[in-house]
PDB file of C-alpha atoms in Angstrom:
ATOM      1  CA  MET A   1      17.696 -87.938  22.154  1.00  0.00           C
ATOM      2  CA  ASN A   2      20.883 -86.908  19.659  1.00  0.00           C
ATOM      3  CA  LEU A   3      23.777 -84.257  19.248  1.00  0.00           C
ATOM      4  CA  GLU A   4      21.643 -82.824  17.284  1.00  0.00           C
ATOM      5  CA  HIS A   5      18.036 -82.312  18.672  1.00  0.00           C
ATOM      6  CA  ARG A   6      19.603 -80.932  21.315  1.00  0.00           C
ATOM      7  CA  ILE A   7      21.661 -78.090  19.449  1.00  0.00           C
ATOM      8  CA  GLU A   8      18.464 -76.907  18.020  1.00  0.00           C
ATOM      9  CA  ARG A   9      16.904 -76.915  21.660  1.00  0.00           C
ATOM     10  CA  LEU A  10      19.583 -75.120  23.132  1.00  0.00           C
ATOM     11  CA  GLU A  11      19.128 -72.505  19.939  1.00  0.00           C
ATOM     12  CA  ARG A  12      16.099 -71.941  20.643  1.00  0.00           C
ATOM     13  CA  ALA A  13      16.514 -71.341  24.116  1.00  0.00           C
ATOM     14  CA  ASN A  14      19.247 -68.429  23.163  1.00  0.00           C
ATOM     15  CA  GLY A  15      17.240 -67.246  20.679  1.00  0.00           C
ATOM     16  CA  ARG A  16      14.240 -65.987  23.416  1.00  0.00           C
ATOM     17  CA  LEU A  17      16.897 -65.172  26.264  1.00  0.00           C
ATOM     18  CA  ARG A  18      18.202 -62.786  23.178  1.00  0.00           C
ATOM     19  CA  ARG A  19      14.738 -61.406  22.813  1.00  0.00           C
ATOM     20  CA  VAL A  20      14.542 -60.677  26.373  1.00  0.00           C
ATOM     21  CA  VAL A  21      17.691 -59.118  26.715  1.00  0.00           C
ATOM     22  CA  ALA A  22      17.191 -56.968  24.132  1.00  0.00           C
ATOM     23  CA  LEU A  23      13.207 -55.710  25.389  1.00  0.00           C
ATOM     24  CA  LEU A  24      15.136 -55.382  29.390  1.00  0.00           C
ATOM     25  CA  VAL A  25      17.703 -52.879  27.122  1.00  0.00           C
ATOM     26  CA  VAL A  26      15.336 -50.890  25.763  1.00  0.00           C
ATOM     27  CA  LEU A  27      13.126 -50.505  29.439  1.00  0.00           C
ATOM     28  CA  SER A  28      16.205 -49.562  31.395  1.00  0.00           C
ATOM     29  CA  VAL A  29      17.027 -47.069  28.376  1.00  0.00           C
ATOM     30  CA  SER A  30      13.422 -45.772  28.010  1.00  0.00           C
ATOM     31  CA  TRP A  31      12.083 -45.918  32.223  1.00  0.00           C
ATOM     32  CA  PRO A  32      14.321 -43.056  33.229  1.00  0.00           C
ATOM     33  CA  LEU A  33      13.324 -40.475  30.663  1.00  0.00           C
ATOM     34  CA  LEU A  34       9.710 -41.476  31.191  1.00  0.00           C
ATOM     35  CA  SER A  35       9.433 -41.104  34.561  1.00  0.00           C
ATOM     36  CA  ALA A  36      11.423 -37.844  34.172  1.00  0.00           C
ATOM     37  CA  ILE A  37       8.635 -36.614  31.975  1.00  0.00           C
ATOM     38  CA  SER A  38       5.626 -38.161  33.846  1.00  0.00           C
ATOM     39  CA  ALA A  39       7.414 -36.037  37.163  1.00  0.00           C
ATOM     40  CA  ARG A  40       8.053 -33.141  35.228  1.00  0.00           C
ATOM     41  CA  THR A  41       4.925 -32.496  32.831  1.00  0.00           C
ATOM     42  CA  THR A  42       1.151 -31.273  33.145  1.00  0.00           C
ATOM     43  CA  ARG A  43      -1.531 -31.986  30.869  1.00  0.00           C
ATOM     44  CA  ASP A  44      -0.861 -30.648  27.482  1.00  0.00           C
ATOM     45  CA  ASP A  45       2.809 -31.094  28.380  1.00  0.00           C
ATOM     46  CA  VAL A  46       4.968 -33.476  26.322  1.00  0.00           C
ATOM     47  CA  VAL A  47       8.583 -32.815  27.512  1.00  0.00           C
ATOM     48  CA  ARG A  48      10.215 -29.975  30.027  1.00  0.00           C
ATOM     49  CA  ILE A  49      13.773 -29.233  30.639  1.00  0.00           C
ATOM     50  CA  ALA A  50      14.052 -27.310  33.716  1.00  0.00           C
ATOM     51  CA  GLY A  51      17.700 -25.174  34.041  1.00  0.00           C
ATOM     52  CA  PRO A  52      19.173 -24.294  37.149  1.00  0.00           C
ATOM     53  CA  ASP A  53      18.153 -20.516  37.383  1.00  0.00           C
ATOM     54  CA  GLY A  54      14.537 -22.004  36.971  1.00  0.00           C
ATOM     55  CA  SER A  55      13.902 -21.350  32.941  1.00  0.00           C
ATOM     56  CA  GLU A  56      12.682 -24.013  31.057  1.00  0.00           C
ATOM     57  CA  VAL A  57      12.337 -25.713  27.530  1.00  0.00           C
ATOM     58  CA  ARG A  58       9.024 -27.316  26.945  1.00  0.00           C
ATOM     59  CA  LEU A  59       7.601 -29.048  23.733  1.00  0.00           C
ATOM     60  CA  GLU A  60       4.287 -29.470  24.506  1.00  0.00           C
ATOM     61  CA  HIS A  61       1.350 -28.279  22.587  1.00  0.00           C
ATOM     62  CA  ARG A  62      -1.427 -25.559  22.940  1.00  0.00           C
ATOM     63  CA  ALA A  63      -4.586 -25.123  22.233  1.00  0.00           C
ATOM     64  CA  GLY A  64      -4.945 -22.348  19.398  1.00  0.00           C
ATOM     65  CA  GLU A  65      -1.393 -22.578  19.430  1.00  0.00           C
ATOM     66  CA  GLY A  66      -0.550 -26.021  18.606  1.00  0.00           C
ATOM     67  CA  LEU A  67       2.737 -27.576  18.211  1.00  0.00           C
ATOM     68  CA  GLY A  68       5.114 -25.343  19.535  1.00  0.00           C
ATOM     69  CA  LEU A  69       8.922 -25.746  21.080  1.00  0.00           C
ATOM     70  CA  PHE A  70       8.656 -22.779  23.488  1.00  0.00           C
ATOM     71  CA  LEU A  71      11.325 -20.469  25.562  1.00  0.00           C
ATOM     72  CA  VAL A  72      10.153 -19.690  29.292  1.00  0.00           C
ATOM     73  CA  GLY A  73      12.180 -17.526  30.901  1.00  0.00           C
ATOM     74  CA  LYS A  74      12.726 -17.904  35.267  1.00  0.00           C
ATOM     75  CA  THR A  75       9.527 -15.853  35.963  1.00  0.00           C
ATOM     76  CA  GLY A  76       7.596 -17.750  33.949  1.00  0.00           C
ATOM     77  CA  GLU A  77       7.351 -15.988  30.519  1.00  0.00           C
ATOM     78  CA  ILE A  78       7.667 -17.512  27.578  1.00  0.00           C
ATOM     79  CA  ARG A  79      10.284 -15.249  25.987  1.00  0.00           C
ATOM     80  CA  GLY A  80      10.522 -17.284  22.567  1.00  0.00           C
ATOM     81  CA  ARG A  81       8.265 -20.017  20.640  1.00  0.00           C
ATOM     82  CA  LEU A  82       8.689 -21.819  17.738  1.00  0.00           C
ATOM     83  CA  ALA A  83       5.496 -23.304  17.104  1.00  0.00           C
ATOM     84  CA  LEU A  84       2.977 -25.209  14.216  1.00  0.00           C
ATOM     85  CA  VAL A  85       0.005 -23.413  13.818  1.00  0.00           C
ATOM     86  CA  GLY A  86      -2.020 -25.909  11.255  1.00  0.00           C
ATOM     87  CA  GLU A  87       0.179 -26.302   8.357  1.00  0.00           C
ATOM     88  CA  GLN A  88       2.143 -22.614   9.324  1.00  0.00           C
ATOM     89  CA  PRO A  89       4.901 -22.610  11.471  1.00  0.00           C
ATOM     90  CA  ARG A  90       5.935 -19.523  13.171  1.00  0.00           C
ATOM     91  CA  LEU A  91       8.278 -18.512  15.051  1.00  0.00           C
ATOM     92  CA  GLU A  92       9.032 -16.035  17.903  1.00  0.00           C
ATOM     93  CA  ILE A  93      11.481 -13.947  19.450  1.00  0.00           C
ATOM     94  CA  GLY A  94      11.431 -11.917  22.203  1.00  0.00           C
ATOM     95  CA  GLY A  95      11.572  -9.999  25.934  1.00  0.00           C
ATOM     96  CA  PRO A  96       8.614 -10.367  28.935  1.00  0.00           C
ATOM     97  CA  LYS A  97       5.545  -9.344  27.931  1.00  0.00           C
ATOM     98  CA  ASP A  98       4.284  -6.824  26.351  1.00  0.00           C
ATOM     99  CA  LYS A  99       7.119  -5.636  25.059  1.00  0.00           C
ATOM    100  CA  ALA A 100       8.797  -5.832  21.236  1.00  0.00           C
ATOM    101  CA  ASN A 101       9.590  -8.994  20.374  1.00  0.00           C
ATOM    102  CA  VAL A 102      10.936 -10.298  16.686  1.00  0.00           C
ATOM    103  CA  ALA A 103       8.213 -13.320  14.614  1.00  0.00           C
ATOM    104  CA  VAL A 104       8.914 -14.720  11.555  1.00  0.00           C
ATOM    105  CA  GLU A 105       5.043 -17.052   9.521  1.00  0.00           C
ATOM    106  CA  THR A 106       4.217 -17.768   6.758  1.00  0.00           C
ATOM    107  CA  THR A 107       0.693 -18.355   5.078  1.00  0.00           C
ATOM    108  CA  ASP A 108      -0.460 -19.977   2.012  1.00  0.00           C
ATOM    109  CA  LYS A 109       0.262 -17.177  -0.199  1.00  0.00           C
ATOM    110  CA  GLY A 110       3.795 -16.177   1.945  1.00  0.00           C
ATOM    111  CA  ALA A 111       6.116 -14.971   4.377  1.00  0.00           C
ATOM    112  CA  ALA A 112       5.827 -12.072   6.465  1.00  0.00           C
ATOM    113  CA  ILE A 113       8.231 -11.238   9.474  1.00  0.00           C
ATOM    114  CA  GLY A 114       8.281  -8.054  11.780  1.00  0.00           C
ATOM    115  CA  ILE A 115       7.920  -6.412  15.354  1.00  0.00           C
ATOM    116  CA  ARG A 116       5.224  -7.410  18.307  1.00  0.00           C
ATOM    117  CA  GLN A 117       3.796  -5.667  21.199  1.00  0.00           C
ATOM    118  CA  GLY A 118       2.131  -8.446  22.358  1.00  0.00           C
ATOM    119  CA  ASP A 119      -0.129 -10.113  20.088  1.00  0.00           C
ATOM    120  CA  ALA A 120      -0.021  -6.832  17.399  1.00  0.00           C
ATOM    121  CA  TRP A 121       2.069  -5.735  14.662  1.00  0.00           C
ATOM    122  CA  ARG A 122       3.616  -2.507  15.210  1.00  0.00           C
ATOM    123  CA  VAL A 123       6.697  -3.229  12.197  1.00  0.00           C
ATOM    124  CA  ARG A 124       5.685  -5.586   9.186  1.00  0.00           C
ATOM    125  CA  HIS A 125       7.273  -7.251   6.636  1.00  0.00           C
ATOM    126  CA  GLU A 126       5.898  -9.479   4.282  1.00  0.00           C
ATOM    127  CA  VAL A 127       6.237 -11.087   0.381  1.00  0.00           C
ATOM    128  CA  MET A 128       2.399 -12.664  -0.039  1.00  0.00           C
ATOM    129  CA  GLY A 129       1.628 -13.584  -3.555  1.00  0.00           C
ATOM    130  CA  GLY A 130       4.672 -12.307  -4.568  1.00  0.00           C
ATOM    131  CA  VAL A 131       3.827  -9.153  -3.613  1.00  0.00           C
ATOM    132  CA  PRO A 132       6.427  -7.247  -1.353  1.00  0.00           C
ATOM    133  CA  ARG A 133       5.058  -5.135   1.053  1.00  0.00           C
ATOM    134  CA  SER A 134       6.079  -2.923   4.129  1.00  0.00           C
ATOM    135  CA  SER A 135       3.521  -1.208   7.000  1.00  0.00           C
ATOM    136  CA  LEU A 136       3.847   0.185  10.521  1.00  0.00           C
ATOM    137  CA  PHE A 137       1.165   0.179  12.630  1.00  0.00           C
ATOM    138  CA  ASP A 138      -0.546   2.292  15.309  1.00  0.00           C
ATOM    139  CA  GLY A 139      -0.726   1.760  19.012  1.00  0.00           C
ATOM    140  CA  ALA A 140      -5.002   0.866  17.954  1.00  0.00           C
ATOM    141  CA  GLU A 141      -3.306  -1.644  15.465  1.00  0.00           C
ATOM    142  CA  VAL A 142      -4.009   0.367  12.533  1.00  0.00           C
ATOM    143  CA  GLU A 143      -2.296   0.200   9.393  1.00  0.00           C
ATOM    144  CA  ARG A 144      -0.558   4.034   9.094  1.00  0.00           C
ATOM    145  CA  VAL A 145       2.453   2.654   7.201  1.00  0.00           C
ATOM    146  CA  ARG A 146       2.363   1.237   3.716  1.00  0.00           C
ATOM    147  CA  ILE A 147       5.350   1.113   1.165  1.00  0.00           C
ATOM    148  CA  GLY A 148       5.105  -1.957  -1.333  1.00  0.00           C
ATOM    149  CA  ILE A 149       5.543  -2.956  -4.490  1.00  0.00           C
ATOM    150  CA  PHE A 150       2.382  -3.299  -6.916  1.00  0.00           C
ATOM    151  CA  LYS A 151       2.851  -4.287 -10.824  1.00  0.00           C
ATOM    152  CA  ASP A 152       6.751  -3.382 -10.743  1.00  0.00           C
ATOM    153  CA  GLU A 153       5.798  -0.228  -9.549  1.00  0.00           C
ATOM    154  CA  PRO A 154       6.648   1.303  -5.914  1.00  0.00           C
ATOM    155  CA  VAL A 155       4.190   2.853  -4.277  1.00  0.00           C
ATOM    156  CA  VAL A 156       4.366   4.546  -0.275  1.00  0.00           C
ATOM    157  CA  THR A 157       0.555   5.158   1.242  1.00  0.00           C
ATOM    158  CA  LEU A 158       0.273   7.001   5.010  1.00  0.00           C
ATOM    159  CA  ARG A 159      -3.237   6.545   6.293  1.00  0.00           C
ATOM    160  CA  ASP A 160      -5.019   8.399   9.089  1.00  0.00           C
ATOM    161  CA  GLY A 161      -6.075   6.742  12.456  1.00  0.00           C
ATOM    162  CA  GLU A 162      -9.261   5.403  10.371  1.00  0.00           C
ATOM    163  CA  GLY A 163      -6.956   3.414   7.707  1.00  0.00           C
ATOM    164  CA  LYS A 164      -8.441   6.010   4.892  1.00  0.00           C
ATOM    165  CA  ASP A 165      -6.072   6.805   2.484  1.00  0.00           C
ATOM    166  CA  ARG A 166      -4.825  10.513   3.221  1.00  0.00           C
ATOM    167  CA  ALA A 167      -1.540  10.548   1.682  1.00  0.00           C
ATOM    168  CA  TRP A 168       0.234   8.668  -1.404  1.00  0.00           C
ATOM    169  CA  MET A 169       3.553   8.412  -3.950  1.00  0.00           C
ATOM    170  CA  VAL A 170       3.516   6.784  -7.390  1.00  0.00           C
ATOM    171  CA  VAL A 171       6.323   5.901  -9.321  1.00  0.00           C
ATOM    172  CA  GLU A 172       4.860   4.386 -12.432  1.00  0.00           C
ATOM    173  CA  ARG A 173       6.648   2.542 -14.940  1.00  0.00           C
ATOM    174  CA  GLY A 174       9.446   4.918 -16.738  1.00  0.00           C
ATOM    175  CA  PRO A 175      10.445   8.253 -15.565  1.00  0.00           C
ATOM    176  CA  HIS A 176       6.779   9.528 -14.117  1.00  0.00           C
ATOM    177  CA  ALA A 177       5.837   9.860 -10.839  1.00  0.00           C
ATOM    178  CA  SER A 178       2.548  10.935  -9.112  1.00  0.00           C
ATOM    179  CA  VAL A 179       1.832  12.655  -5.513  1.00  0.00           C
ATOM    180  CA  ALA A 180      -1.286  13.250  -4.019  1.00  0.00           C
ATOM    181  CA  VAL A 181      -2.459  14.281  -0.457  1.00  0.00           C
ATOM    182  CA  ARG A 182      -6.268  13.614   0.307  1.00  0.00           C
ATOM    183  CA  GLY A 183      -8.539  16.124   3.083  1.00  0.00           C
ATOM    184  CA  SER A 184     -11.013  13.883   5.685  1.00  0.00           C
ATOM    185  CA  GLY A 185     -13.615  14.069   2.780  1.00  0.00           C
ATOM    186  CA  ARG A 186     -12.644  13.504  -0.532  1.00  0.00           C
ATOM    187  CA  SER A 187     -10.930  16.998  -1.366  1.00  0.00           C
ATOM    188  CA  GLU A 188      -7.617  16.182  -2.355  1.00  0.00           C
ATOM    189  CA  VAL A 189      -4.859  17.686  -3.890  1.00  0.00           C
ATOM    190  CA  ALA A 190      -2.567  15.665  -6.862  1.00  0.00           C
ATOM    191  CA  LEU A 191       1.150  16.480  -8.514  1.00  0.00           C
ATOM    192  CA  HIS A 192       1.701  15.026 -11.285  1.00  0.00           C
ATOM    193  CA  ALA A 193       5.317  14.485 -13.746  1.00  0.00           C
ATOM    194  CA  ARG A 194       5.148  12.281 -16.878  1.00  0.00           C
ATOM    195  CA  ALA A 195       8.007  12.459 -20.094  1.00  0.00           C
ATOM    196  CA  ASN A 196       7.230  13.647 -23.100  1.00  0.00           C
ATOM    197  CA  ASP A 197       3.598  14.748 -21.026  1.00  0.00           C
ATOM    198  CA  PRO A 198       2.660  18.283 -19.137  1.00  0.00           C
ATOM    199  CA  CYS A 199       3.264  17.857 -15.496  1.00  0.00           C
ATOM    200  CA  GLY A 200      -0.055  19.198 -13.595  1.00  0.00           C
ATOM    201  CA  ILE A 201      -1.169  20.278 -10.499  1.00  0.00           C
ATOM    202  CA  GLY A 202      -5.207  19.274  -9.188  1.00  0.00           C
ATOM    203  CA  LEU A 203      -7.376  20.198  -6.703  1.00  0.00           C
ATOM    204  CA  ARG A 204     -10.124  18.965  -5.739  1.00  0.00           C
ATOM    205  CA  SER A 205     -12.857  19.980  -3.343  1.00  0.00           C
ATOM    206  CA  ALA A 206     -14.583  17.569  -0.832  1.00  0.00           C
ATOM    207  CA  ASN A 207     -17.007  16.175  -3.206  1.00  0.00           C
ATOM    208  CA  GLY A 208     -14.438  14.501  -5.414  1.00  0.00           C
ATOM    209  CA  LYS A 209     -14.991  17.638  -8.531  1.00  0.00           C
ATOM    210  CA  MET A 210     -12.411  18.845 -10.023  1.00  0.00           C
ATOM    211  CA  LYS A 211     -12.025  22.924  -9.094  1.00  0.00           C
ATOM    212  CA  VAL A 212      -8.367  24.048 -10.567  1.00  0.00           C
ATOM    213  CA  GLY A 213      -5.890  22.205 -13.030  1.00  0.00           C
ATOM    214  CA  ILE A 214      -2.119  23.461 -13.810  1.00  0.00           C
ATOM    215  CA  VAL A 215      -0.480  21.781 -16.244  1.00  0.00           C
ATOM    216  CA  GLY A 216       2.607  22.924 -18.294  1.00  0.00           C
ATOM    217  CA  ASP A 217       5.380  21.862 -20.418  1.00  0.00           C
ATOM    218  CA  ASP A 218       8.048  23.092 -21.885  1.00  0.00           C
ATOM    219  CA  ALA A 219       5.428  24.617 -24.569  1.00  0.00           C
ATOM    220  CA  TYR A 220       2.923  26.517 -23.218  1.00  0.00           C
ATOM    221  CA  GLY A 221       1.638  26.251 -19.494  1.00  0.00           C
ATOM    222  CA  GLN A 222      -2.426  26.665 -18.533  1.00  0.00           C
ATOM    223  CA  MET A 223      -4.754  26.487 -15.644  1.00  0.00           C
ATOM    224  CA  PHE A 224      -8.079  25.982 -15.510  1.00  0.00           C
ATOM    225  CA  VAL A 225     -10.542  26.512 -12.650  1.00  0.00           C
ATOM    226  CA  TYR A 226     -13.975  24.568 -12.536  1.00  0.00           C
ATOM    227  CA  GLY A 227     -17.453  25.951 -12.057  1.00  0.00           C
ATOM    228  CA  PRO A 228     -19.544  23.378  -9.536  1.00  0.00           C
ATOM    229  CA  ASP A 229     -20.570  21.059 -12.686  1.00  0.00           C
ATOM    230  CA  GLU A 230     -16.534  20.312 -13.535  1.00  0.00           C
ATOM    231  CA  MET A 231     -17.610  22.293 -17.388  1.00  0.00           C
ATOM    232  CA  SER A 232     -17.834  26.162 -16.927  1.00  0.00           C
ATOM    233  CA  ARG A 233     -14.594  27.109 -16.185  1.00  0.00           C
ATOM    234  CA  VAL A 234     -11.691  29.559 -16.645  1.00  0.00           C
ATOM    235  CA  VAL A 235      -8.933  28.601 -18.765  1.00  0.00           C
ATOM    236  CA  THR A 236      -5.511  30.397 -18.582  1.00  0.00           C
ATOM    237  CA  GLU A 237      -2.688  29.767 -21.816  1.00  0.00           C
ATOM    238  CA  ALA A 238       0.054  31.144 -21.803  1.00  0.00           C
ATOM    239  CA  ARG A 239       2.579  29.550 -24.534  1.00  0.00           C
ATOM    240  CA  GLU A 240       4.731  31.733 -28.103  1.00  0.00           C
ATOM    241  CA  GLY A 241       2.634  33.894 -29.859  1.00  0.00           C
ATOM    242  CA  ARG A 242      -0.561  33.948 -27.505  1.00  0.00           C
ATOM    243  CA  GLN A 243      -1.226  34.766 -23.801  1.00  0.00           C
ATOM    244  CA  VAL A 244      -4.882  34.889 -23.455  1.00  0.00           C
ATOM    245  CA  ILE A 245      -7.995  33.853 -20.631  1.00  0.00           C
ATOM    246  CA  GLU A 246     -10.970  32.123 -22.002  1.00  0.00           C
ATOM    247  CA  VAL A 247     -14.053  32.311 -20.363  1.00  0.00           C
ATOM    248  CA  VAL A 248     -16.684  29.188 -21.090  1.00  0.00           C
ATOM    249  CA  ASP A 249     -19.724  27.802 -19.746  1.00  0.00           C
ATOM    250  CA  SER A 250     -21.264  24.815 -18.488  1.00  0.00           C
ATOM    251  CA  LYS A 251     -22.480  24.252 -22.098  1.00  0.00           C
ATOM    252  CA  ASN A 252     -18.627  23.930 -23.585  1.00  0.00           C
ATOM    253  CA  ARG A 253     -19.427  27.488 -25.192  1.00  0.00           C
ATOM    254  CA  LYS A 254     -16.568  29.909 -24.930  1.00  0.00           C
ATOM    255  CA  ARG A 255     -17.844  32.720 -24.026  1.00  0.00           C
ATOM    256  CA  ALA A 256     -15.354  35.548 -23.779  1.00  0.00           C
ATOM    257  CA  ILE A 257     -11.410  35.994 -24.880  1.00  0.00           C
ATOM    258  CA  LEU A 258      -8.958  38.478 -23.424  1.00  0.00           C
ATOM    259  CA  GLY A 259      -5.781  38.077 -24.092  1.00  0.00           C
ATOM    260  CA  VAL A 260      -2.799  38.779 -26.477  1.00  0.00           C
ATOM    261  CA  GLU A 261      -2.171  36.639 -29.639  1.00  0.00           C
ATOM    262  CA  ASP A 262       0.623  37.694 -32.221  1.00  0.00           C
ATOM    263  CA  ASP A 263       1.592  41.015 -30.667  1.00  0.00           C
ATOM    264  CA  ARG A 264      -2.074  41.564 -31.145  1.00  0.00           C
ATOM    265  CA  ALA A 265      -4.387  42.843 -27.846  1.00  0.00           C
ATOM    266  CA  ARG A 266      -7.882  40.513 -28.230  1.00  0.00           C
ATOM    267  CA  THR A 267     -11.605  41.241 -26.565  1.00  0.00           C
ATOM    268  CA  VAL A 268     -13.898  39.109 -27.756  1.00  0.00           C
ATOM    269  CA  LEU A 269     -17.374  37.955 -26.315  1.00  0.00           C
ATOM    270  CA  GLN A 270     -19.961  35.195 -28.290  1.00  0.00           C
ATOM    271  CA  ASP A 271     -23.382  34.926 -27.329  1.00  0.00           C
ATOM    272  CA  ARG A 272     -24.588  31.156 -26.675  1.00  0.00           C
ATOM    273  CA  SER A 273     -25.200  30.384 -30.545  1.00  0.00           C
ATOM    274  CA  GLY A 274     -21.656  31.048 -31.043  1.00  0.00           C
ATOM    275  CA  ALA A 275     -21.794  34.135 -33.059  1.00  0.00           C
ATOM    276  CA  VAL A 276     -19.668  37.279 -31.752  1.00  0.00           C
ATOM    277  CA  PHE A 277     -21.537  40.099 -30.788  1.00  0.00           C
ATOM    278  CA  GLU A 278     -18.477  42.041 -29.498  1.00  0.00           C
ATOM    279  CA  ASP A 279     -14.826  42.174 -30.803  1.00  0.00           C
ATOM    280  CA  ARG A 280     -12.766  45.171 -29.048  1.00  0.00           C
ATOM    281  CA  SER A 281      -9.312  44.118 -30.855  1.00  0.00           C
ATOM    282  CA  GLU A 282      -6.698  45.167 -32.360  1.00  0.00           C
ATOM    283  CA  GLY A 283      -5.239  44.572 -35.608  1.00  0.00           C
ATOM    284  CA  PRO A 284      -6.592  44.388 -38.945  1.00  0.00           C
ATOM    285  CA  SER A 285      -9.128  44.022 -40.753  1.00  0.00           C
ATOM    286  CA  GLU A 286      -9.969  40.772 -40.882  1.00  0.00           C
ATOM    287  CA  ALA A 287     -13.243  38.223 -41.176  1.00  0.00           C
ATOM    288  CA  VAL A 288     -15.007  37.228 -38.049  1.00  0.00           C
ATOM    289  CA  ARG A 289     -15.586  33.618 -37.894  1.00  0.00           C
ATOM    290  CA  LYS A 290     -18.242  32.388 -35.370  1.00  0.00           C
ATOM    291  CA  ASP A 291     -15.441  30.258 -33.083  1.00  0.00           C
ATOM    292  CA  GLY A 292     -14.052  34.124 -32.597  1.00  0.00           C
ATOM    293  CA  GLU A 293     -10.803  32.977 -33.297  1.00  0.00           C
ATOM    294  CA  THR A 294     -10.151  35.805 -36.129  1.00  0.00           C
ATOM    295  CA  ASP A 295      -9.562  39.145 -35.285  1.00  0.00           C
ATOM    296  CA  ALA A 296     -12.280  41.375 -35.799  1.00  0.00           C
ATOM    297  CA  PRO A 297     -12.011  45.071 -37.720  1.00  0.00           C
ATOM    298  CA  PRO A 298     -12.580  47.468 -35.273  1.00  0.00           C
ATOM    299  CA  THR A 299     -14.752  50.632 -35.153  1.00  0.00           C
ATOM    300  CA  GLY A 300     -14.086  54.329 -34.259  1.00  0.00           C
ATOM    301  CA  SER A 301     -15.214  53.314 -30.996  1.00  0.00           C
ATOM    302  CA  GLY A 302     -13.351  50.082 -30.943  1.00  0.00           C
ATOM    303  CA  SER A 303     -15.940  47.661 -31.372  1.00  0.00           C
ATOM    304  CA  ALA A 304     -17.414  46.258 -34.181  1.00  0.00           C
ATOM    305  CA  GLU A 305     -21.286  44.557 -34.181  1.00  0.00           C
ATOM    306  CA  ARG A 306     -22.105  41.650 -35.565  1.00  0.00           C
ATOM    307  CA  LYS A 307     -25.289  42.142 -38.307  1.00  0.00           C
ATOM    308  CA  ASP A 308     -27.032  39.747 -39.516  1.00  0.00           C
ATOM    309  CA  GLY A 309     -28.519  40.073 -43.726  1.00  0.00           C
TER     310      GLY A 309
END
């Protein structure tokens, strides 16, 4: 065997030796770690690192929670967790069981951060679908207060123990605002303030029908008191040169007018056809129209009869 063949055999032997040495190095490094893991883990655990006081850091997979990193106190309670639930990461940091803890989570629609008590939210701030919202929950996990931005308009909502809206406030685009307070049924008191429009107050009954409405601006004020059908009503109006009370029936017909117009007292009664059958008005004789909007000539007794023909 010549020198060239011997050198070739030595190189092959050295190559096998290097591979064996590399394998031994890998085993020497990994074996203590594998031994530590197998000695300290349960069926579902991946890695557990224990501190001298009994607290632990665990990397494990839990049913319903997915893969997570858990900080466990010396009493065995989880004090913090960073878990991957499905494809969504979730972070919780808190105190003992049933105490408040801080939670951060994400979904396909957005993210939320808040405070939980046990598994129930008590305070939650979120941005879902691009809409920011903050909520406060009671001990029964019912959302009682909600503050949000909807279509760039801030909205504050107060709810009862059943989760029904009972009061809310909206600031609309521009200098407009609305406040409403609702009873257990559909009864409601609503206030509206709008720029360049009348401000108003509305009262609805338990069946949701309008009962009283008050509107006004710099030029006038009006109050409406409605009957059961929301059509019959008594209208009180005050503006420059006109302060009157009008009675409107269920067919939306003006039946009576009482007040002062242009510094003249007026009392006008109309029948179902709109014809004036009595007019006790102060002022000069003028033609009487069917709608009763002009003064009728006074008589000696202060009344005027409309005569046909």
